[in-house]
mmCIF file of C-alpha atoms in Angstrom:
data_model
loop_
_atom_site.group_PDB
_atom_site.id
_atom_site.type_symbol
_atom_site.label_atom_id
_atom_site.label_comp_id
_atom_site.label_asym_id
_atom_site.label_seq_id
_atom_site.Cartn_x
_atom_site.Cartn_y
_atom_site.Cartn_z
ATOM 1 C CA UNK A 1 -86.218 57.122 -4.353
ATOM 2 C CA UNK A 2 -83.871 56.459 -1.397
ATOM 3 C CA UNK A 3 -82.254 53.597 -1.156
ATOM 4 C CA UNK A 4 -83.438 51.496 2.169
ATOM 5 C CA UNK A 5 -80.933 51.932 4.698
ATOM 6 C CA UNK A 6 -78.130 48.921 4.982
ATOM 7 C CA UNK A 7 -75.796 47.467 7.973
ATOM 8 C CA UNK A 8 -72.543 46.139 7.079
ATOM 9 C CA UNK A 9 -72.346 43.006 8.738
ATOM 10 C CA UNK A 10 -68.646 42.466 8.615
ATOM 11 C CA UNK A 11 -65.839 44.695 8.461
ATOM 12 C CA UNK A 12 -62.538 44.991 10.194
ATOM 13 C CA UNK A 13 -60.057 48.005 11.657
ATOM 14 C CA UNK A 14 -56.492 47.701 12.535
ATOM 15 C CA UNK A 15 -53.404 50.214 13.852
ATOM 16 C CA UNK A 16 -50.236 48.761 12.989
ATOM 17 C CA UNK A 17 -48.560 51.078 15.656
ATOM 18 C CA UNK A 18 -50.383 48.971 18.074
ATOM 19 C CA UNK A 19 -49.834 45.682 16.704
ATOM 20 C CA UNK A 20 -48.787 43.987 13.867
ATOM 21 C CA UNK A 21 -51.412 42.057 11.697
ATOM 22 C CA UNK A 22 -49.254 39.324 11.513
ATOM 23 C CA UNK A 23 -51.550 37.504 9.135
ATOM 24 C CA UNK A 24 -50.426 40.361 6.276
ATOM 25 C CA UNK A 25 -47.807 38.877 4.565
ATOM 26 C CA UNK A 26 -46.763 38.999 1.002
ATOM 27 C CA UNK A 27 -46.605 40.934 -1.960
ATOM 28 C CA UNK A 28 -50.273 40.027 -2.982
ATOM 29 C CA UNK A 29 -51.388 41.636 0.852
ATOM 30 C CA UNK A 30 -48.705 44.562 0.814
ATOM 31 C CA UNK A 31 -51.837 47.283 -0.123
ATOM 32 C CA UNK A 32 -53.335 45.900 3.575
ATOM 33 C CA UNK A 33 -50.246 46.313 5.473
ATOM 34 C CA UNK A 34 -51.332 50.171 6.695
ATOM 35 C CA UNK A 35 -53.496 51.216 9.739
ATOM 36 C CA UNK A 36 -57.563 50.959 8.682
ATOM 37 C CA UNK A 37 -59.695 53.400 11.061
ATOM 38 C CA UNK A 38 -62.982 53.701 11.543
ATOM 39 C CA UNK A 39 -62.384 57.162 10.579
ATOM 40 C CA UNK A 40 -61.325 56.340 7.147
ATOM 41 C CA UNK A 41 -64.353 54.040 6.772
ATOM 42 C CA UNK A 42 -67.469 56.267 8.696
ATOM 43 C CA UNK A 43 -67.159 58.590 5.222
ATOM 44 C CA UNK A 44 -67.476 55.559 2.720
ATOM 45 C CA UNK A 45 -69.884 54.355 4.595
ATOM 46 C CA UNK A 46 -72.172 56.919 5.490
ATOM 47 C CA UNK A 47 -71.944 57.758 0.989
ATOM 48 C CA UNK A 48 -72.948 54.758 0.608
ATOM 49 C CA UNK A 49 -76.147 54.394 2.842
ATOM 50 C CA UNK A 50 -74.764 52.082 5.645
ATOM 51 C CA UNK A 51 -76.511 53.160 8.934
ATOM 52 C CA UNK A 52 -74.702 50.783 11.804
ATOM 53 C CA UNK A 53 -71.873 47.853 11.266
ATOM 54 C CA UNK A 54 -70.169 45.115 13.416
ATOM 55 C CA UNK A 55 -66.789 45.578 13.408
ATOM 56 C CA UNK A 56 -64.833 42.041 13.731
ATOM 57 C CA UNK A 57 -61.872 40.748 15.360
ATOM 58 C CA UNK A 58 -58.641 40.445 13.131
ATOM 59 C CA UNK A 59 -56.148 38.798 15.624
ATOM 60 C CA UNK A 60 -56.220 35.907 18.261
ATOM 61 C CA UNK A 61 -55.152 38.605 21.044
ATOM 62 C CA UNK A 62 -57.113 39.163 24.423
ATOM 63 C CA UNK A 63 -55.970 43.064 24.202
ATOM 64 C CA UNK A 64 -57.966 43.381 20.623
ATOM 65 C CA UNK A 65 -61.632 43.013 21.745
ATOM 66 C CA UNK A 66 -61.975 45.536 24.730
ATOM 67 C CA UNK A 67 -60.046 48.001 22.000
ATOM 68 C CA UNK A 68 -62.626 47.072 19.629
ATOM 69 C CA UNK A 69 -65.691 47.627 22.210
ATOM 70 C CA UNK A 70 -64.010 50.937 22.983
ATOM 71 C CA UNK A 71 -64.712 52.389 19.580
ATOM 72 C CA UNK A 72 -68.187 51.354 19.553
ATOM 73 C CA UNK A 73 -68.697 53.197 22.707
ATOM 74 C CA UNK A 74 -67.096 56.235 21.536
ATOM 75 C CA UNK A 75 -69.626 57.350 18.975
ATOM 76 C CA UNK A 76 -69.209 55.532 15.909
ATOM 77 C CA UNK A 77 -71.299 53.894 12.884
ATOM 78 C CA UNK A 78 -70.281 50.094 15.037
ATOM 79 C CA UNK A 79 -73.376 48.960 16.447
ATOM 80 C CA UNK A 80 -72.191 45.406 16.507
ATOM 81 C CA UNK A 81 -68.490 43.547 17.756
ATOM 82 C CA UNK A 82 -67.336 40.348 16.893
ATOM 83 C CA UNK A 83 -64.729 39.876 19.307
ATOM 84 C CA UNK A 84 -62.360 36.680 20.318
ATOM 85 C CA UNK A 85 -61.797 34.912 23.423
ATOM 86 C CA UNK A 86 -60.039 31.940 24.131
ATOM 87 C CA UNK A 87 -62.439 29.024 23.877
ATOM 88 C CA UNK A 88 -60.363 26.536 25.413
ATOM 89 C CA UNK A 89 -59.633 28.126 28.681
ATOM 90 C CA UNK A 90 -61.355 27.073 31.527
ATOM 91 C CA UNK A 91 -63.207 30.160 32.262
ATOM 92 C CA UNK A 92 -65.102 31.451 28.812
ATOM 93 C CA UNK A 93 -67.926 32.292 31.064
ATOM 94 C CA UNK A 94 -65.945 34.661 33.567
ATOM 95 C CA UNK A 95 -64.276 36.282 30.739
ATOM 96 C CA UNK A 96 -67.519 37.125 28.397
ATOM 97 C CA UNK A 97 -69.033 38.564 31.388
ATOM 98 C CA UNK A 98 -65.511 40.471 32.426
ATOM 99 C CA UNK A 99 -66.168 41.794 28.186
ATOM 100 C CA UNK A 100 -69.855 42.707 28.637
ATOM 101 C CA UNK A 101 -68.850 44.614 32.179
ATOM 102 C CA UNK A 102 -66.339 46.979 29.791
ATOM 103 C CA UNK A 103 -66.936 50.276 28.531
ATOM 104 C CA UNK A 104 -68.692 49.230 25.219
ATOM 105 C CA UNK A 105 -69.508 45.686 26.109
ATOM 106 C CA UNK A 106 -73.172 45.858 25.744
ATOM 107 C CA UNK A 107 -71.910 46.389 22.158
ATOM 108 C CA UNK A 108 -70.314 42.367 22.084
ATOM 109 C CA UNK A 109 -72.389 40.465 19.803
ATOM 110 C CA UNK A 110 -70.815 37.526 19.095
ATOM 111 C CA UNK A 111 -67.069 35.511 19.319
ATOM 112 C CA UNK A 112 -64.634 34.497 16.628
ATOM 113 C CA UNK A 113 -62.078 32.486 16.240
ATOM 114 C CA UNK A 114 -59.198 32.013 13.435
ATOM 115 C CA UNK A 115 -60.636 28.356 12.969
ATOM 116 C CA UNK A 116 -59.591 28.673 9.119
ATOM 117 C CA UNK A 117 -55.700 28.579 10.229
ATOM 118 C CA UNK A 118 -55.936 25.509 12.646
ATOM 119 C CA UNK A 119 -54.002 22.781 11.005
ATOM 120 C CA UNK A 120 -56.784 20.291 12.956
ATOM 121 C CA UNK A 121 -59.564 20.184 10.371
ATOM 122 C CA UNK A 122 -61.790 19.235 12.968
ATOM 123 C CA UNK A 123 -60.192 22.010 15.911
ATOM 124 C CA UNK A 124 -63.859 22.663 16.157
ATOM 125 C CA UNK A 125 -65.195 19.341 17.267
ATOM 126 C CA UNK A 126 -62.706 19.404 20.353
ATOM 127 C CA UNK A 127 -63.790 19.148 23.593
ATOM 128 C CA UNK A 128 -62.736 21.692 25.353
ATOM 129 C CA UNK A 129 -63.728 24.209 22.035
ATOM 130 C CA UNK A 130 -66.884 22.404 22.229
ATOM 131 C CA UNK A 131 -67.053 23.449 26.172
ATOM 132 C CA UNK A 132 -66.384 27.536 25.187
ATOM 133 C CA UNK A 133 -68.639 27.255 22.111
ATOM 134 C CA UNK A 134 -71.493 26.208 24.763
ATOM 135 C CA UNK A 135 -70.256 29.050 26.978
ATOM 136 C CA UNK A 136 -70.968 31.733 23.934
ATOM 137 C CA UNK A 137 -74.161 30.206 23.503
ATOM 138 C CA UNK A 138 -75.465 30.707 27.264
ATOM 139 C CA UNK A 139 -73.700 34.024 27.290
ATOM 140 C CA UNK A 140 -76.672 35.089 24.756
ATOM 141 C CA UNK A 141 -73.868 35.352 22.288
ATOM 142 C CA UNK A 142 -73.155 34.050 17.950
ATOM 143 C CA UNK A 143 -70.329 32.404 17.228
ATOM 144 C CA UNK A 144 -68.530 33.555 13.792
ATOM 145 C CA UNK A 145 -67.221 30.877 11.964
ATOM 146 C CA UNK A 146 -64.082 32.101 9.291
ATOM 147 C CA UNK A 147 -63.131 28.501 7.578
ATOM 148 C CA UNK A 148 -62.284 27.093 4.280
ATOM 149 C CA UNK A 149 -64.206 24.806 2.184
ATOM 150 C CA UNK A 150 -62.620 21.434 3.881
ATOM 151 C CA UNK A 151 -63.508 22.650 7.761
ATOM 152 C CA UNK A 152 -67.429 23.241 6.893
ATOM 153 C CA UNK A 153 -67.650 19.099 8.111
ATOM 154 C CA UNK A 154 -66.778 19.535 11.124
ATOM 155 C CA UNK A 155 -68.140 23.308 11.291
ATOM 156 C CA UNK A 156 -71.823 21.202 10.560
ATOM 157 C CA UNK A 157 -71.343 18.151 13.382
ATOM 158 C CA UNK A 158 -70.530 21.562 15.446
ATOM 159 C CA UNK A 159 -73.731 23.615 14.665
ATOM 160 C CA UNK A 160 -75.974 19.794 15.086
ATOM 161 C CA UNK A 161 -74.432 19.231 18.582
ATOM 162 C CA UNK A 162 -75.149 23.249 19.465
ATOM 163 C CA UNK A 163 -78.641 23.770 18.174
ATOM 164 C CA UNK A 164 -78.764 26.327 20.940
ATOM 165 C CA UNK A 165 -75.562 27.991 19.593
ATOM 166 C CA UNK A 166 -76.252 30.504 16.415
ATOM 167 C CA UNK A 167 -73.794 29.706 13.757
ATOM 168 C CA UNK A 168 -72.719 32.699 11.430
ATOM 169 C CA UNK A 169 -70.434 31.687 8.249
ATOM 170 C CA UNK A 170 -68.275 34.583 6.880
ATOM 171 C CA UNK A 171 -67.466 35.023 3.572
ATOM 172 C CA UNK A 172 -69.657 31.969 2.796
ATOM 173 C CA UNK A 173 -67.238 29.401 3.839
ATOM 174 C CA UNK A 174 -64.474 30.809 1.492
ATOM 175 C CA UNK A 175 -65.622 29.212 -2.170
ATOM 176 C CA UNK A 176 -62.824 28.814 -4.966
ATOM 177 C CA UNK A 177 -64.397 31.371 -7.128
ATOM 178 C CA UNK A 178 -60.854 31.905 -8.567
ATOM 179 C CA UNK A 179 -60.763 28.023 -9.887
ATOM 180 C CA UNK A 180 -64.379 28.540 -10.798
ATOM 181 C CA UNK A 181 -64.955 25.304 -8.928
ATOM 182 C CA UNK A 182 -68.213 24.641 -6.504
ATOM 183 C CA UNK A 183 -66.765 20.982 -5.073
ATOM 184 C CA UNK A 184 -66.586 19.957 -2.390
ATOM 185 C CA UNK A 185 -67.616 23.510 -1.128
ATOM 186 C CA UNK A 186 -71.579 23.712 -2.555
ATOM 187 C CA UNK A 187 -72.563 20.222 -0.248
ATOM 188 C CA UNK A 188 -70.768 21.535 2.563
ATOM 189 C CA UNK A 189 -72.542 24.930 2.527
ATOM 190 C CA UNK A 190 -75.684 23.010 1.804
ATOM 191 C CA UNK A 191 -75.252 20.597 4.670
ATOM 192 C CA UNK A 192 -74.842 23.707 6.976
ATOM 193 C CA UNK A 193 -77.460 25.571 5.916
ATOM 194 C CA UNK A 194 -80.056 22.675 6.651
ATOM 195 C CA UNK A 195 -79.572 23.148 10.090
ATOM 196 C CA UNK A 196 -81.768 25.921 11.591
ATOM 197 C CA UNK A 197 -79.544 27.425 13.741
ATOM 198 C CA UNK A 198 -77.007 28.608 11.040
ATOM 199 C CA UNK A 199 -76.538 32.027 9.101
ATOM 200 C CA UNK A 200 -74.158 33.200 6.539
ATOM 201 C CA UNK A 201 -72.889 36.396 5.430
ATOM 202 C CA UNK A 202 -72.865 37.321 1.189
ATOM 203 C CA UNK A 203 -68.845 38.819 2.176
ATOM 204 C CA UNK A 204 -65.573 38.202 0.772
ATOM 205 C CA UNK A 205 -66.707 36.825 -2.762
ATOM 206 C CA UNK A 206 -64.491 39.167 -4.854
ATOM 207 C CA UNK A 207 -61.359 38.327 -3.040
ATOM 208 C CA UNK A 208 -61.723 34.346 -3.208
ATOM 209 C CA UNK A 209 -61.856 35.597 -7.185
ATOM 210 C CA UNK A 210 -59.715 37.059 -8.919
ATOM 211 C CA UNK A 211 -59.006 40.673 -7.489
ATOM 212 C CA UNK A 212 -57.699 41.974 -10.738
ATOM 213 C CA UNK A 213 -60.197 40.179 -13.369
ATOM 214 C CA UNK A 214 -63.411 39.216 -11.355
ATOM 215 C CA UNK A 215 -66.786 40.124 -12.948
ATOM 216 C CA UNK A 216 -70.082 39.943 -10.917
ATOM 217 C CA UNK A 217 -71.479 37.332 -13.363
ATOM 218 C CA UNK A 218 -67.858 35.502 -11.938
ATOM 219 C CA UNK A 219 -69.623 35.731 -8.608
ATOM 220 C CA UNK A 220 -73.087 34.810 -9.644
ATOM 221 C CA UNK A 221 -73.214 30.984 -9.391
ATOM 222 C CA UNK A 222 -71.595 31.464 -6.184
ATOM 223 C CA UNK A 223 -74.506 33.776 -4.208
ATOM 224 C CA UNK A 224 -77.356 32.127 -6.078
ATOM 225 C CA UNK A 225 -76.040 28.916 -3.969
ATOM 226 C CA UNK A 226 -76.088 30.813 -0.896
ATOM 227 C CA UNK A 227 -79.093 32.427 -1.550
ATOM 228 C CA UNK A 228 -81.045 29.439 -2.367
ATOM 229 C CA UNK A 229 -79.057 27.237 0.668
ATOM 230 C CA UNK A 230 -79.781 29.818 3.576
ATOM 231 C CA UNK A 231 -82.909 31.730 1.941
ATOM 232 C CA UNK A 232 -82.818 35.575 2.273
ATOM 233 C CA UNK A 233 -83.605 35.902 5.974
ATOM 234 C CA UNK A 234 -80.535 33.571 6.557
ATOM 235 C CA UNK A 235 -78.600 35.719 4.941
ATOM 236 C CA UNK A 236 -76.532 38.951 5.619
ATOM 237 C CA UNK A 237 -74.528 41.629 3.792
ATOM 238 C CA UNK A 238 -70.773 42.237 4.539
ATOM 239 C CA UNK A 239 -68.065 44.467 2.643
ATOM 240 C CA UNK A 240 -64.825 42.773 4.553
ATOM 241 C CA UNK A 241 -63.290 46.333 4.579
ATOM 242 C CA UNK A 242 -60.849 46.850 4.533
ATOM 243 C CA UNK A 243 -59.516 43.466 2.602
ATOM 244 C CA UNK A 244 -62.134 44.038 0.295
ATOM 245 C CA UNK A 245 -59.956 46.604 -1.072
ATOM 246 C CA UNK A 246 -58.052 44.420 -2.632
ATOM 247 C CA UNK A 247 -60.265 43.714 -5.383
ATOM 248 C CA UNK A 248 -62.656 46.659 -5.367
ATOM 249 C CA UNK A 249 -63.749 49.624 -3.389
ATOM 250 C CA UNK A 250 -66.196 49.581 -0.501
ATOM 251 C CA UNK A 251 -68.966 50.981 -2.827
ATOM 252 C CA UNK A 252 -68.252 48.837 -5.382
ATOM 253 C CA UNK A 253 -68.621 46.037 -3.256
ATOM 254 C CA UNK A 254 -72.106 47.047 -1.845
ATOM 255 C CA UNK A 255 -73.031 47.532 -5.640
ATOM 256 C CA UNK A 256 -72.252 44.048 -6.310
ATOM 257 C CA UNK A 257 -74.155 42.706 -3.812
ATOM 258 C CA UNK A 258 -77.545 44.771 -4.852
ATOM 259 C CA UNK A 259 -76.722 43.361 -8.408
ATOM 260 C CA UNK A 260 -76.158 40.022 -6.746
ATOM 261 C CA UNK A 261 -79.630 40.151 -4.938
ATOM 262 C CA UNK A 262 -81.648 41.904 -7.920
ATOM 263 C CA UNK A 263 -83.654 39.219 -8.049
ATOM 264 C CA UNK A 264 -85.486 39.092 -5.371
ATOM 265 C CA UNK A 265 -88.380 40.902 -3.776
ATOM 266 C CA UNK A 266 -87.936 44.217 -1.882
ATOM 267 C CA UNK A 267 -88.410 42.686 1.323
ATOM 268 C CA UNK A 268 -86.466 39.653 0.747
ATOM 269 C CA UNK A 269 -83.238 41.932 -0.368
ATOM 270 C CA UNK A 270 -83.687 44.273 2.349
ATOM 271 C CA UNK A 271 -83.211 40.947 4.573
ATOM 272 C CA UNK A 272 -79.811 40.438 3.157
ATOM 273 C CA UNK A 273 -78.719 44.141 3.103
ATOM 274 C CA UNK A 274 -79.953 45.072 6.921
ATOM 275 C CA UNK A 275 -82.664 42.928 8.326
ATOM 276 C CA UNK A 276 -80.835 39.705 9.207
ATOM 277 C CA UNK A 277 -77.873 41.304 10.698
ATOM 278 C CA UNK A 278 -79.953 43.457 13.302
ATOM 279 C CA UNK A 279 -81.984 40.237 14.178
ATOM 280 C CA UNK A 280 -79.464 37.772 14.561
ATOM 281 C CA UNK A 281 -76.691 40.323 16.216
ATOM 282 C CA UNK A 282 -79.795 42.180 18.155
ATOM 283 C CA UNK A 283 -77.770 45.268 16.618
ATOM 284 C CA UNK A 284 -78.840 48.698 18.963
ATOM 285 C CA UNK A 285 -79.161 51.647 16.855
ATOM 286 C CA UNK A 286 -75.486 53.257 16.809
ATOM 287 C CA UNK A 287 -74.524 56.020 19.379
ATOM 288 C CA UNK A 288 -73.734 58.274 17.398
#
């Protein structure tokens, strides 16, 4: 039988001859620090049964999300962008509309912001964040949230004073899988996902492990939290391409995340691998 058809909730493309990715530093990153197109993913992809994706922001630059809604116009497997905006100006409103009004912009999703490299652990609880984060919500918009274990506090007062605001946790808030620890990450992501109007994506497990080592019983304790915090239709499917690549390839990565979900019922798994994404996103079919 065919496999049912799965959307790729979360990966990334960069040119380097545009910008720098100033965020790829190091010896461990050095494989990353190359231009990713959508051209070098749309074969992987397409092998691997992914039908649409939302392609996310990489970089806290106002140039990088009409580029992004751009490609989604031009014909591509990107039925979905993430993009960023500045939440503390004054005008988030004027600006998401200026986004939507773009070639592409019917294709903006949701907003994202590097929250994960704000040395405030509670940058999200700010005022005038607080103020942009309402914005997104009445623009009809999600809000990504990319953070590490010690920000999902402030990431849950967030999501209880927006219950109109959909909350969408990448990489499931970043556990050390590498330290094989689960504290203090495992309450956090439990306190989160009692709130209704949060999400998370089953993305970026095997690079919080070890890229070189990691098995997917090394990743097991850490979805079966998820799983059982968020339930299935909570839940979304995301290879992180190209960082992924780090620690295995983009079908590899899909593969783990069937094995991850291979015990639950058909329609509960096809939740995770496509279902959630095109609800919560309200993903169009791709143009091309």
């Amino acid at each position: 039988m065919t496999p049912p058809p799965v959307v790729d909730a979360h990966h990334h493309v960069w040119d380097l001859a545009v910008r720098d990715q100033d965020w790829i530093t190091g010896e461990e990153l050095a494989p990353l620090r190359r231009t990713f197109t959508l051209a070098d993913l749309e074969p992987e992809a397409r092998a691997a049964g992914v039908v649409s994706t939302v392609l996310v922001q990489t970089v806290t630059v106002a140039e990088e999300t009409p580029e992004l809604l751009a490609l989604a116009d031009a014909g591509t497997l990107v039925a979905g962008v993430v993009g960023w905006t500045d939440l503390t100006a004054p005008d988030v409103s004027g600006t998401l509309a200026s986004l939507r009004a773009l070639p592409g912009g019917d294709r903006l999703v949701g907003i994202r912001h590097q929250v994960q490299g704000e040395p405030d652990p509670e940058w999200l609880l700010r005022p005038d964040v607080l103020r942009g984060l309402a914005a997104v919500a009445a623009a009809g918009l999600v809000y990504d949230l990319i953070i590490r274990p010690h920000q999902l506090p402030a990431a849950v007062r967030a999501a209880a004073l927006l219950p109109e605001l959909t909350f969408v946790l990448d990489h499931a808030g970043k556990p050390p899988v590498a330290r094989r620890a689960t504290h203090p990450w495992a309450d956090g992501l439990r306190a989160l996902a009692a709130l209704p109007n949060t999400v998370c994506k089953l993305s970026g497990l095997v690079t919080e492990a070890d890229p070189l080592s990691w098995t997917v019983e090394d990743l097991r304790p850490y979805a079966d939290t998820v799983i059982e915090a968020f339930g299935p239709t909570r839940l979304m499917y995301g290879s992180d391409w190209p960082v992924c690549r780090l620690a295995a390839g983009y079908a590899d990565v899909l593969a783990t995340a069937r094995e991850l979900t291979d015990w639950l019922g058909d329609a509960d798994r096809q939740s995770v691998l496509a279902g959630t994404a095109q609800r919560v996103y309200g993903l169009r079919e791709p143009a091309g």
